[in-house]
Coordinates of C-alpha atoms in Angstrom, one line a residue:
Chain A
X1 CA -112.4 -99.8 69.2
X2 CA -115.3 -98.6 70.9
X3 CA -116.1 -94.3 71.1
X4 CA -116.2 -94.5 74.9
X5 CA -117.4 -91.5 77.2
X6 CA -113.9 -89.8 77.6
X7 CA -113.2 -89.7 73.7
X8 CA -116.2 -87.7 73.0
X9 CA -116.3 -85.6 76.1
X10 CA -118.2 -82.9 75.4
X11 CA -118.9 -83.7 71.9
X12 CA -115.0 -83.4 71.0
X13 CA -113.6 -86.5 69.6
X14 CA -110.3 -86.1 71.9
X15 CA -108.8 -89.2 70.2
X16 CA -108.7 -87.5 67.1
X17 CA -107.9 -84.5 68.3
X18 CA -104.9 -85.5 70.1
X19 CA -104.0 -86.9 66.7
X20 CA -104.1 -84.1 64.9
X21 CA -102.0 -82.7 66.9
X22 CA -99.6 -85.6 66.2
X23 CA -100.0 -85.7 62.8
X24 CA -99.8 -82.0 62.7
X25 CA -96.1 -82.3 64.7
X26 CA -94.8 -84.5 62.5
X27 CA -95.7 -82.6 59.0
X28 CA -95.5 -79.1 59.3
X29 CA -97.4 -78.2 55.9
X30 CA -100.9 -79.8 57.4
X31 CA -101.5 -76.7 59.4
X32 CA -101.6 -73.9 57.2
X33 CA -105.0 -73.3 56.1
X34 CA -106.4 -70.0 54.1
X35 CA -110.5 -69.4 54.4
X36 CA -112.3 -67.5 51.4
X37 CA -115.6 -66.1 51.3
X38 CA -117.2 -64.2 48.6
X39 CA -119.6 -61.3 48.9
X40 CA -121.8 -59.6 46.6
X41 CA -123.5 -56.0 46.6
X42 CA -127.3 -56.3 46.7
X43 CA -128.5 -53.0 46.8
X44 CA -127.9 -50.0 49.4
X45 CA -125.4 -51.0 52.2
X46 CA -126.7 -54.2 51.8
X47 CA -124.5 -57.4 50.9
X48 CA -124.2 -60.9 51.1
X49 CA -121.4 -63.7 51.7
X50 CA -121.0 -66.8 50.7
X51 CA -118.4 -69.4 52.4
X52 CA -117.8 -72.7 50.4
X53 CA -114.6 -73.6 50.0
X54 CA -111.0 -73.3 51.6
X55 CA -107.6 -74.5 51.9
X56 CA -106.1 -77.0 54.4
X57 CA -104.4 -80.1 55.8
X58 CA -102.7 -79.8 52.4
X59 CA -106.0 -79.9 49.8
X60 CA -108.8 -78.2 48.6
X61 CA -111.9 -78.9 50.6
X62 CA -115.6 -78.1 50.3
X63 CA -117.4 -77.2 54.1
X64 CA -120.4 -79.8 53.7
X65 CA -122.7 -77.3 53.4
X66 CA -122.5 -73.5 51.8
X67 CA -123.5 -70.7 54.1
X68 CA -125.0 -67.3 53.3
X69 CA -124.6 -64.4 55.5
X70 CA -125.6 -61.2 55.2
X71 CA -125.4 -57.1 56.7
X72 CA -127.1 -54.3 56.6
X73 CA -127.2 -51.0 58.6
X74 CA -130.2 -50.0 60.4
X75 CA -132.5 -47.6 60.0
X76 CA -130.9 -45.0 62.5
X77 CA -127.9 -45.7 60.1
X78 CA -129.7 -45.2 57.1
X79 CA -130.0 -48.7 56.1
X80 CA -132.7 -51.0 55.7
X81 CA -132.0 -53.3 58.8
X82 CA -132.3 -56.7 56.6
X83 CA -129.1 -57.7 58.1
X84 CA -127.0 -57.2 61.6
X85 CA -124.3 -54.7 60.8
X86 CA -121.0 -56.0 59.5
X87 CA -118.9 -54.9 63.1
X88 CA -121.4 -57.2 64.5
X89 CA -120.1 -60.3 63.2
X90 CA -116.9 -59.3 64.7
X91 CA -118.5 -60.0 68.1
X92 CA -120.1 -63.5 66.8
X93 CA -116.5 -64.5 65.8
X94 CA -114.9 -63.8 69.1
X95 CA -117.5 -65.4 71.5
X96 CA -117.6 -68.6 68.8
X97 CA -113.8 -68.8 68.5
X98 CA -113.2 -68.6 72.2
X99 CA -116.4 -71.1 73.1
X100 CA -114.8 -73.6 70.1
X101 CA -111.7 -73.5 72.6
X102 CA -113.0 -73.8 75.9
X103 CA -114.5 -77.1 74.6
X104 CA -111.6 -78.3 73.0
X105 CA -109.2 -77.2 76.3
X106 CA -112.1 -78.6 78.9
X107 CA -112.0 -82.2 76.8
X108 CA -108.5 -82.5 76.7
X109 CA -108.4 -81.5 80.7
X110 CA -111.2 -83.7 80.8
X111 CA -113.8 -81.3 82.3
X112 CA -117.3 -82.2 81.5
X113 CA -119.1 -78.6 80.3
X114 CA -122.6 -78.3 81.3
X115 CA -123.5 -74.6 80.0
X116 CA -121.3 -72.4 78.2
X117 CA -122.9 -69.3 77.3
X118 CA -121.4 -65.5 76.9
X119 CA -122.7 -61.8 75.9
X120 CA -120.3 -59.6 74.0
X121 CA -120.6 -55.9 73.6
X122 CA -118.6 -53.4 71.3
X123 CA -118.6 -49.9 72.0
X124 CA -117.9 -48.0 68.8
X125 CA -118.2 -44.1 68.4
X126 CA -119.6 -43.4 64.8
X127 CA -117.9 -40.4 64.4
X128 CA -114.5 -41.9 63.3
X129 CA -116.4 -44.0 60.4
X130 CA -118.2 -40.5 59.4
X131 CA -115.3 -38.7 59.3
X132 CA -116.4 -36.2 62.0
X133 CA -113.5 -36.4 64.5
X134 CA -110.2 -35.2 63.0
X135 CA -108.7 -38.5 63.4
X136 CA -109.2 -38.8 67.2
X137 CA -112.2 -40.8 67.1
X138 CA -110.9 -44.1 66.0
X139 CA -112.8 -45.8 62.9
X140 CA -113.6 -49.3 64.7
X141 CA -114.5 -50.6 68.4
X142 CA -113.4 -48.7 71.4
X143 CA -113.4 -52.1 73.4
X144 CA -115.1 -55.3 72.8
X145 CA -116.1 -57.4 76.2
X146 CA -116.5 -60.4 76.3
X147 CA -118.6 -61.7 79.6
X148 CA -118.4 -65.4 79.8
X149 CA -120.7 -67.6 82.1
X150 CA -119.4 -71.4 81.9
X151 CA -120.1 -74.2 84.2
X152 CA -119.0 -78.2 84.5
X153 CA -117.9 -80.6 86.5
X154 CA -114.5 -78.9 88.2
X155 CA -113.9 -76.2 90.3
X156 CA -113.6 -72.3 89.4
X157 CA -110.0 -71.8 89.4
X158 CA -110.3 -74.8 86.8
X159 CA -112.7 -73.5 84.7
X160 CA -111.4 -69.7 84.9
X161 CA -108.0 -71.4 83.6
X162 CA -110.1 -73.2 80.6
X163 CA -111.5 -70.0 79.3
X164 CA -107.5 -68.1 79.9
X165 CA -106.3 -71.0 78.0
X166 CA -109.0 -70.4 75.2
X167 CA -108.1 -66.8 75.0
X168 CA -104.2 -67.6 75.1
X169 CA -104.8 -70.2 71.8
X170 CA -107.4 -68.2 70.4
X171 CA -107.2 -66.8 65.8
X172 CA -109.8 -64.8 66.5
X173 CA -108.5 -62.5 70.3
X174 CA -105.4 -62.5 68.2
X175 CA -106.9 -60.7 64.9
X176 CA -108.6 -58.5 66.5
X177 CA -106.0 -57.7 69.6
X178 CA -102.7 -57.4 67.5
X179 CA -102.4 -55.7 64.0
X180 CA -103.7 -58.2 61.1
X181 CA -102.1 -56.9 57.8
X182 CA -105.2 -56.2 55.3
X183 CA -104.2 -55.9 51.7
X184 CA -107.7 -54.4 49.0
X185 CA -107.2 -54.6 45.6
X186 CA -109.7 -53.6 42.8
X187 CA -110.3 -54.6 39.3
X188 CA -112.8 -52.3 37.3
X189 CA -113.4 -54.0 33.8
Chain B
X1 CA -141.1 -34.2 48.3
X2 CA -140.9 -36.7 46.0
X3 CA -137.8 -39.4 46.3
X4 CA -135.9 -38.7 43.3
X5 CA -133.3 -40.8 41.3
X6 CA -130.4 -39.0 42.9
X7 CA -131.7 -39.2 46.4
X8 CA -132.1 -43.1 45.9
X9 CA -128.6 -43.5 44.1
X10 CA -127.6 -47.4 44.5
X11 CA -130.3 -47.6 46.8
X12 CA -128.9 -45.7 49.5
X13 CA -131.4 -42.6 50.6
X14 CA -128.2 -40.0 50.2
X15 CA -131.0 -37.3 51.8
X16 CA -131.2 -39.0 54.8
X17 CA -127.4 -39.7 55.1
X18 CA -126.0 -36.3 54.7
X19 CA -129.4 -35.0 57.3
X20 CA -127.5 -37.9 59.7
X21 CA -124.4 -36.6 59.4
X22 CA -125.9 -32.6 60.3
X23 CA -127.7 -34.0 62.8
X24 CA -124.4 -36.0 64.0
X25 CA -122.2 -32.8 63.5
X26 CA -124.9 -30.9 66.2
X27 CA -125.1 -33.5 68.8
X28 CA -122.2 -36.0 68.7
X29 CA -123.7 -38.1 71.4
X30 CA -125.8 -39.3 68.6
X31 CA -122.8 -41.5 67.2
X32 CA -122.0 -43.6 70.4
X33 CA -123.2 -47.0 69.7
X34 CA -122.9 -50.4 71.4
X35 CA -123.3 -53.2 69.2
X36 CA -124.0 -56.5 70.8
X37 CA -124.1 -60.6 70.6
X38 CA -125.5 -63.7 72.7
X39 CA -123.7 -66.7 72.2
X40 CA -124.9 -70.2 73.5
X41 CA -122.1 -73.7 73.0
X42 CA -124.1 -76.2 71.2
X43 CA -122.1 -78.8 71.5
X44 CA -118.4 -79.7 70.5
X45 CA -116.5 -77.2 68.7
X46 CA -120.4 -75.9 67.6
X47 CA -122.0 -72.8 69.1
X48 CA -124.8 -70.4 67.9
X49 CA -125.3 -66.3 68.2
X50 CA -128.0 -63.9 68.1
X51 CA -128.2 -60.3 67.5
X52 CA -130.6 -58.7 68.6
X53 CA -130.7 -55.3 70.6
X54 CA -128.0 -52.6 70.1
X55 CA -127.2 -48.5 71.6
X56 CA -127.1 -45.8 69.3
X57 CA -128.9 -42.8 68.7
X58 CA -129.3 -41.9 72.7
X59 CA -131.7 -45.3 72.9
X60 CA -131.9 -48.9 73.4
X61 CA -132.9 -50.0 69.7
X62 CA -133.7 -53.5 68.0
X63 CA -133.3 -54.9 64.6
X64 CA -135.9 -55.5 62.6
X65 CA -135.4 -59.1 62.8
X66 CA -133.4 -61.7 65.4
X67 CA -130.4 -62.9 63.2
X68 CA -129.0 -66.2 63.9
X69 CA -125.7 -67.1 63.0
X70 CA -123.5 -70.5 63.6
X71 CA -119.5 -71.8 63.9
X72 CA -118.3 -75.2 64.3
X73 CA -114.9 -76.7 63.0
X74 CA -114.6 -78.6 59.8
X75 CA -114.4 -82.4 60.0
X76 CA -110.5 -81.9 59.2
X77 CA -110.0 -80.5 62.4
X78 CA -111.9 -81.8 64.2
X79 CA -115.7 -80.3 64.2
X80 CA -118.9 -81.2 62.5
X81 CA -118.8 -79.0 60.3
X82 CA -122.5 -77.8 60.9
X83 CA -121.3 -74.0 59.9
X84 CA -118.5 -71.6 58.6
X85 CA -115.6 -71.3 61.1
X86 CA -115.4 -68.2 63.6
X87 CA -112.4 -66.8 61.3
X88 CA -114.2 -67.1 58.0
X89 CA -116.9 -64.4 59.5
X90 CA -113.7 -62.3 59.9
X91 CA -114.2 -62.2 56.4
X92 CA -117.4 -61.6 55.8
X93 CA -117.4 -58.3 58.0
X94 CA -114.3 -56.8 55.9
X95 CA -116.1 -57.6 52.6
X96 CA -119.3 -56.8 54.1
X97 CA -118.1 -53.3 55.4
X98 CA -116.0 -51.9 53.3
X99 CA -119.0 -52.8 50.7
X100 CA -121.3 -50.6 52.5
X101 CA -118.6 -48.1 52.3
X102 CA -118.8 -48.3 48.5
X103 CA -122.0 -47.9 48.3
X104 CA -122.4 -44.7 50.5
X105 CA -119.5 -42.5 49.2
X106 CA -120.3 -43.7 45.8
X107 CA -123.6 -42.5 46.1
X108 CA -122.6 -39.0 48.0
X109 CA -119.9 -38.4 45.1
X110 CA -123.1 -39.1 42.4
X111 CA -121.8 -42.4 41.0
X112 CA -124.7 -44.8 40.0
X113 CA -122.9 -48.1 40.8
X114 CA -123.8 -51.3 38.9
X115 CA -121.5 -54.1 40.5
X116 CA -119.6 -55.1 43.3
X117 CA -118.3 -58.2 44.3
X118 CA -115.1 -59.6 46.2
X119 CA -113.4 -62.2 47.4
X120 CA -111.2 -62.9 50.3
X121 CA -108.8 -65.3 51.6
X122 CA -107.5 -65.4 54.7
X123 CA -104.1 -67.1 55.3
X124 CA -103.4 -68.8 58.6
X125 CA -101.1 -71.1 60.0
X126 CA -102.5 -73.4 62.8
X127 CA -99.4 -74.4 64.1
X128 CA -99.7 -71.0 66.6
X129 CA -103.5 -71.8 67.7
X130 CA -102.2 -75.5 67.7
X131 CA -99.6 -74.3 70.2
X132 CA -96.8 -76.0 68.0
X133 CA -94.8 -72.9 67.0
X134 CA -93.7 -72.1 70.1
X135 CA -94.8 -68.7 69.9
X136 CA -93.1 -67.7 66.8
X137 CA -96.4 -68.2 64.6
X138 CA -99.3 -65.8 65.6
X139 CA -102.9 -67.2 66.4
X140 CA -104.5 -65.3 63.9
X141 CA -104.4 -64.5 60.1
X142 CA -101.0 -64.3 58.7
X143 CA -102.7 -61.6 55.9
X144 CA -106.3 -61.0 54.7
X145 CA -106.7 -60.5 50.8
X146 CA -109.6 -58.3 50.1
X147 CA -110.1 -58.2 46.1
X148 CA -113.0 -56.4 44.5
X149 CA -114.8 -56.1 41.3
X150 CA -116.4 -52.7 40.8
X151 CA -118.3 -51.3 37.9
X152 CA -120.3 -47.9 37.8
X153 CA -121.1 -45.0 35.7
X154 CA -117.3 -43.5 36.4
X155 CA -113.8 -43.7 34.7
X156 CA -111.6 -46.1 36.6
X157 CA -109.8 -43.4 38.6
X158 CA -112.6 -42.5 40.2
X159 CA -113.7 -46.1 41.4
X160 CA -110.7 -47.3 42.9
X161 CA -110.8 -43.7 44.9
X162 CA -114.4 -44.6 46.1
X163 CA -113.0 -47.8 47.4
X164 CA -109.9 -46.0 49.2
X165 CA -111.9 -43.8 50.8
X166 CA -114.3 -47.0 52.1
X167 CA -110.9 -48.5 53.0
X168 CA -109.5 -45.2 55.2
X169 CA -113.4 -44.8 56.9
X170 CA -114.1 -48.7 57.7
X171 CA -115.2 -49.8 61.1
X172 CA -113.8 -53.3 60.5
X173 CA -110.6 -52.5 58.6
X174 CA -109.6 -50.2 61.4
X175 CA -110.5 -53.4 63.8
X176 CA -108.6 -55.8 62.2
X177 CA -105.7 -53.8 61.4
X178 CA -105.0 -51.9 64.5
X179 CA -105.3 -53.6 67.8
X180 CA -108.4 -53.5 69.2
X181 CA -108.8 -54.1 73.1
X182 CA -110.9 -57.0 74.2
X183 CA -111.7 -58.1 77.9
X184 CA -112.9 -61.5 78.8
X185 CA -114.5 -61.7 81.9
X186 CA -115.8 -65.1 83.6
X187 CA -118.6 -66.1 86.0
X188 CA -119.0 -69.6 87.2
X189 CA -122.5 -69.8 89.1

């Protein structure tokens, strides 16, 4: 069988996608995955992650290549600024996790993407985090936004109802939207 | 003035911090922030962000250096794999944080630390992002599992509290476990 046009519209094998889904729908067990990473203090408020392995599709599985990731504070936060700040890869993960889906939903709709690009912003008021607030000053973002600019071969109402799709499906608007249970433990020797 | 040991504890210029905080505790306009992220789809489930410019401090400031950063899908569902998924940086920025965290209050309650490291694992079921659950699996991360080394210069007791106070101050705990609102906004042309 040859890869024709409409199975890798937009880059997204459709054929395999579909199934997935399939495959998914018959065996329950395939879809629960867990992701790791693994940090390590470098010095100040500055740290780094690693992300090798994880769980899924029932097996262990190596990403093909090992990333490194780091954060820092800046200056103005009395860091060193080697890094973006760990809140800001909060915004990265929303604007990649909902792009990831408008691609996947425009494929399977078969829309043809031309430019898919988006600016995020997260207010946050710092005096929650330095305990200078009495609690009413949460700790986190006030409100993320999320401003996307997306154009292909269908009409606006059909590419506004790609992106709402994206958002409906999407891990990473649900982690941050609804409570996600955090558990820290700590070993000391 | 000379920088002493204690005002250099784990790296982190404690000085500085505490004249911060003063200076926050005078003006609190000082602490309203606005983090930000440009994201641009590569292709398929692939797409790249930049941080660059952020709000704080009454002024427009920029890091030190343009960070890049990269998600795609791994090849088991359906991506290239090219770079982590947009949940695993989930993970990073509660590692990353609450590391910071450590390293401040440790060093503003005078403990010299000399390790900390962590892992974490994020469970998820794709059946809800797959659409296959109908609705009664969530999108995102069923439970994050934060575990962390430390070692310092303190009995036990006193590093796990360092850590619980990180825990009850940090930005991204506070995003991931309480709901956080996002907007998503679209333009076309």
């Amino acid at each position: 069988m040859t890869v024709t046009q409409d199975e890798r519209r937009n880059g997204v094998d459709t054929a395999t996608l579909f199934a997935t889904l399939d495959a998914v729908k018959g065996q329950h067990e395939i879809a629960k995955f867990q992701f790791r990473a693994s940090n390590n203090w470098v010095n100040g408020v500055h740290s780094r992650s690693k992300f090798a392995g994880f769980y899924g599709a029932m097996q262990e599985l190596e990403h093909q290549h090992v990333t490194e990731v780091e954060s820092d504070h800046p200056a103005v936060l009395v860091g060193q600024d080697e890094a973006p700040t760990p809140v800001e890869y909060l915004l990265h993960a929303i604007a990649a996790c909902l792009t990831a889906g408008i691609a996947n939903i425009a494929s399977a709709r078969g829309v043809t993407l031309t430019k898919v690009t988006s600016s995020v912003e997260g207010d946050i008021d710092l005096l929650g985090v330095l305990g200078l607030s009495d609690g009413a000053v949460r700790n986190g973002y006030e409100q993320i936004k999320v401003n996307f600019h997306i154009e292909g071969d269908a009409d606006e109402e059909t590419l506004r109802a790609i992106v709402e799709q994206s958002r409906r499906r999407s891990a990473v608007y649900d982690a941050l939207t609804n409570p996600t249970p955090v558990v820290v433990s700590v070993s000391t020797s």
